[in-house]
Amino acid sequence: MVRRVLFIVLVVVSFPLSADSAALVAEYDRIVAKCEANDGPSCTIVGKEYYNGGMEQKDISEALAYFNKGCDQGDPQGCLFLGIFYYKGEGVKQSYFKAIDAFDQGCDGGSAVACKTLGKMFFHGKGVKQNYFMAKIALSKACDVDEASSCHTLAKIYYNGWGVEKNYLLAKEKFSKGCDLGIGEGCVLLGKMYHLGEGIKKSVKQARKYYGKACDLEHKLGCEAYALTNKN
């Protein structure tokens, strides 16, 4: 912490602190103390300050150390940032294995972004053997907390039967949720299911509804399909 003290001293000398700034420094000191007492979220905040060069001098290795400590103390955001460091190889040797471990911890702790990233690594086989079943598990957790792209990818897994038994009802449910959350392609594919009667009762009216919703989301195929169904 010597560098932090010197950094703050230099700032104070150059720019005398206002009452609000002094309160900010005092609050940050409390966060640092909480981190030293093994409070995970506080350690993650300190890591962000080192990464962004805010209350600390920018130092990627220190940021990594604090994200690691935050993760070790059970903070899912700390695990997420740690995973990103290893995934990108930023300030550390790239390791998909360590990235997956960190994302897995973050996902278990409730980080939707960690679940999404973990799921898509398994889905695409990025740094790990492709495994649709493992992708489904992680993406389901993210979708449950309204992570839109995860719902959409999960729907495609069920629709195509990738690594799981094909299930049109679950595909419809997840496409619908992704559509409601703003995924235009999800609206198109849900419209297609209604249009063709794939696992659900065929309904051109419902198909048109979802094609129109996709068009409202500026999805080109949605607009084209909406125009075609309006001609019939």
Coordinates of C-alpha atoms in Angstrom, one line a residue:
M1 CA 0.0 0.0 0.0
V2 CA 3.1 2.3 0.1
R3 CA 2.6 3.2 -3.5
R4 CA -1.1 4.1 -2.8
V5 CA -0.1 6.4 0.0
L6 CA 2.5 8.1 -2.1
F7 CA 0.0 8.5 -5.0
I8 CA -2.6 10.1 -2.8
V9 CA 0.0 12.4 -1.2
L10 CA 1.1 13.6 -4.6
V11 CA -2.6 14.2 -5.6
V12 CA -3.2 16.1 -2.3
V13 CA -0.1 18.3 -2.8
S14 CA -1.0 19.1 -6.4
F15 CA -4.8 19.4 -5.9
P16 CA -5.9 20.2 -2.3
L17 CA -8.9 18.0 -1.4
S18 CA -12.3 19.4 -1.0
A19 CA -14.5 18.1 1.8
D20 CA -16.2 15.7 -0.7
S21 CA -12.9 14.4 -1.9
A22 CA -11.6 13.9 1.6
A23 CA -14.8 11.9 2.4
L24 CA -14.2 9.8 -0.7
V25 CA -10.6 9.0 0.3
A26 CA -11.8 8.1 3.8
E27 CA -14.5 5.8 2.4
Y28 CA -11.9 4.2 0.2
D29 CA -9.6 3.7 3.2
R30 CA -12.5 1.8 4.9
I31 CA -12.9 -0.4 1.8
V32 CA -9.2 -1.2 1.8
A33 CA -9.4 -2.1 5.5
K34 CA -12.4 -4.3 4.8
C35 CA -10.4 -6.1 2.1
E36 CA -7.5 -6.6 4.5
A37 CA -10.1 -8.2 6.8
N38 CA -11.0 -10.6 3.9
D39 CA -14.2 -9.0 2.6
G40 CA -14.4 -10.3 -1.0
P41 CA -16.4 -7.5 -2.6
S42 CA -14.1 -4.8 -1.0
C43 CA -11.1 -6.6 -2.5
T44 CA -12.7 -6.5 -5.9
I45 CA -13.4 -2.8 -5.6
V46 CA -9.7 -2.2 -4.8
G47 CA -8.8 -4.4 -7.8
K48 CA -10.9 -2.1 -10.0
E49 CA -9.1 1.0 -8.7
Y50 CA -5.7 -0.5 -9.6
Y51 CA -7.0 -1.6 -13.0
N52 CA -8.6 1.8 -13.8
G53 CA -6.0 4.0 -12.1
G54 CA -8.5 5.7 -9.9
M55 CA -7.7 5.8 -6.2
E56 CA -4.6 3.8 -6.9
Q57 CA -1.8 4.1 -9.5
K58 CA -2.7 1.9 -12.4
D59 CA -1.1 -1.5 -11.9
I60 CA -2.4 -4.6 -13.7
S61 CA -0.5 -7.1 -11.5
E62 CA -2.0 -5.5 -8.3
A63 CA -5.4 -5.5 -9.9
L64 CA -5.0 -9.2 -10.7
A65 CA -3.9 -9.9 -7.1
Y66 CA -6.9 -8.2 -5.6
F67 CA -9.4 -9.8 -8.0
N68 CA -7.8 -13.1 -7.1
K69 CA -8.3 -12.3 -3.4
G70 CA -11.9 -11.1 -4.0
C71 CA -12.6 -14.4 -5.8
D72 CA -11.0 -16.5 -3.0
Q73 CA -13.2 -14.7 -0.5
G74 CA -16.4 -15.6 -2.4
D75 CA -17.1 -12.5 -4.5
P76 CA -18.5 -13.5 -7.9
Q77 CA -17.5 -10.2 -9.5
G78 CA -13.9 -10.8 -8.4
C79 CA -14.1 -14.3 -10.0
L80 CA -15.5 -12.8 -13.2
F81 CA -12.7 -10.2 -13.6
L82 CA -10.1 -12.8 -12.7
G83 CA -11.5 -15.1 -15.4
I84 CA -11.4 -12.3 -18.0
F85 CA -7.7 -11.7 -17.1
Y86 CA -6.9 -15.3 -17.8
Y87 CA -9.1 -15.5 -20.8
K88 CA -7.4 -12.6 -22.5
G89 CA -4.0 -13.2 -21.1
E90 CA -3.9 -9.6 -19.7
G91 CA -1.1 -9.1 -17.3
V92 CA -0.8 -12.9 -16.9
K93 CA -0.1 -15.9 -19.1
Q94 CA -3.2 -16.8 -20.9
S95 CA -4.9 -19.9 -19.5
Y96 CA -8.3 -21.0 -20.6
F97 CA -8.2 -23.7 -17.8
K98 CA -7.8 -21.0 -15.1
A99 CA -10.4 -18.8 -16.9
I100 CA -12.9 -21.6 -16.8
D101 CA -12.2 -22.3 -13.1
A102 CA -12.7 -18.6 -12.3
F103 CA -15.9 -18.2 -14.4
D104 CA -17.3 -21.4 -12.8
Q105 CA -16.8 -19.9 -9.3
G106 CA -18.3 -16.6 -10.4
C107 CA -21.3 -18.4 -12.0
D108 CA -21.9 -20.5 -8.9
G109 CA -21.8 -17.2 -6.9
G110 CA -24.5 -15.6 -9.1
S111 CA -22.7 -13.7 -11.8
A112 CA -24.8 -13.9 -14.9
V113 CA -21.9 -12.7 -17.1
A114 CA -19.7 -15.4 -15.7
C115 CA -22.3 -18.0 -16.4
K116 CA -22.8 -16.6 -20.0
T117 CA -19.1 -16.6 -20.7
L118 CA -18.6 -20.1 -19.3
G119 CA -21.6 -21.4 -21.2
K120 CA -20.4 -19.9 -24.5
M121 CA -16.9 -21.3 -24.0
F122 CA -18.4 -24.8 -23.8
F123 CA -20.8 -24.0 -26.6
H124 CA -18.1 -22.9 -29.1
G125 CA -15.4 -25.1 -27.7
K126 CA -13.2 -22.1 -26.9
G127 CA -10.2 -23.3 -24.9
V128 CA -12.1 -26.5 -23.9
K129 CA -13.7 -29.4 -25.7
Q130 CA -17.1 -28.5 -27.1
N131 CA -19.7 -29.7 -24.7
Y132 CA -23.3 -28.6 -25.3
F133 CA -24.6 -30.3 -22.1
M134 CA -22.1 -28.2 -20.0
A135 CA -23.1 -25.1 -22.0
K136 CA -26.7 -25.8 -21.3
I137 CA -26.1 -25.9 -17.5
A138 CA -24.2 -22.6 -17.4
L139 CA -26.5 -20.8 -19.9
S140 CA -29.6 -21.9 -18.0
K141 CA -28.3 -20.1 -14.9
A142 CA -27.6 -16.9 -16.9
C143 CA -31.0 -17.1 -18.6
D144 CA -32.8 -17.5 -15.2
V145 CA -31.6 -14.0 -14.3
D146 CA -32.6 -12.6 -17.7
E147 CA -29.3 -12.6 -19.6
A148 CA -30.8 -12.3 -23.0
S149 CA -28.2 -13.8 -25.3
S150 CA -27.9 -16.8 -23.0
C151 CA -31.6 -17.5 -23.3
H152 CA -31.3 -17.3 -27.1
T153 CA -28.3 -19.7 -27.3
L154 CA -30.1 -22.1 -24.8
A155 CA -33.2 -22.0 -27.1
K156 CA -31.0 -23.1 -30.1
I157 CA -29.6 -26.0 -28.1
Y158 CA -33.1 -27.3 -27.3
Y159 CA -34.4 -26.5 -30.8
N160 CA -31.6 -28.4 -32.6
G161 CA -31.1 -31.1 -30.0
W162 CA -27.4 -30.3 -29.5
G163 CA -26.1 -32.4 -26.7
V164 CA -29.7 -32.8 -25.3
E165 CA -32.9 -34.3 -26.4
K166 CA -34.7 -32.0 -28.9
N167 CA -37.4 -30.1 -27.1
Y168 CA -39.6 -27.7 -29.0
L169 CA -41.5 -26.6 -25.9
L170 CA -38.4 -25.5 -24.1
A171 CA -37.0 -24.0 -27.3
K172 CA -40.2 -22.0 -27.6
E173 CA -40.0 -20.9 -24.0
K174 CA -36.4 -19.7 -24.3
F175 CA -36.9 -18.1 -27.7
S176 CA -39.8 -16.2 -26.2
K177 CA -37.8 -15.0 -23.3
G178 CA -34.9 -13.9 -25.5
C179 CA -37.4 -12.2 -27.8
D180 CA -39.0 -10.3 -24.8
L181 CA -35.5 -9.3 -23.7
G182 CA -34.7 -7.8 -27.1
I183 CA -33.1 -10.6 -29.2
G184 CA -34.5 -10.0 -32.7
E185 CA -33.4 -13.4 -34.0
G186 CA -35.2 -15.1 -31.2
C187 CA -38.4 -13.4 -32.3
V188 CA -37.8 -14.5 -35.9
L189 CA -37.2 -18.1 -34.9
L190 CA -40.2 -18.2 -32.6
G191 CA -42.3 -16.8 -35.4
K192 CA -40.9 -19.5 -37.7
M193 CA -42.0 -22.2 -35.1
Y194 CA -45.5 -20.8 -35.2
H195 CA -45.5 -20.5 -39.0
L196 CA -44.5 -24.1 -39.5
G197 CA -46.2 -25.6 -36.5
E198 CA -42.9 -26.9 -35.1
G199 CA -43.9 -28.5 -31.8
I200 CA -46.7 -26.1 -31.3
K201 CA -50.1 -25.4 -33.0
K202 CA -49.5 -23.7 -36.3
S203 CA -50.6 -20.1 -36.3
V204 CA -49.9 -17.5 -39.0
K205 CA -51.3 -14.9 -36.8
Q206 CA -48.8 -15.7 -34.0
A207 CA -46.0 -16.0 -36.5
R208 CA -46.8 -12.5 -37.9
K209 CA -46.9 -11.1 -34.4
Y210 CA -43.3 -12.3 -33.7
Y211 CA -42.0 -11.4 -37.1
G212 CA -43.4 -7.9 -36.5
K213 CA -41.7 -7.8 -33.1
A214 CA -38.4 -8.8 -34.7
C215 CA -38.9 -6.1 -37.3
D216 CA -39.5 -3.5 -34.5
L217 CA -36.1 -4.7 -33.2
E218 CA -34.6 -3.8 -36.7
H219 CA -34.0 -7.5 -37.6
K220 CA -34.0 -7.6 -41.5
L221 CA -35.4 -11.2 -41.8
G222 CA -38.1 -10.3 -39.4
C223 CA -39.2 -7.4 -41.5
E224 CA -39.1 -9.6 -44.7
A225 CA -41.1 -12.4 -43.0
Y226 CA -43.6 -9.9 -41.6
A227 CA -44.2 -8.5 -45.1
L228 CA -44.6 -11.9 -46.6
T229 CA -47.2 -13.1 -44.0
N230 CA -49.1 -9.9 -44.5
K231 CA -49.6 -10.7 -48.2
N232 CA -51.2 -14.0 -47.4

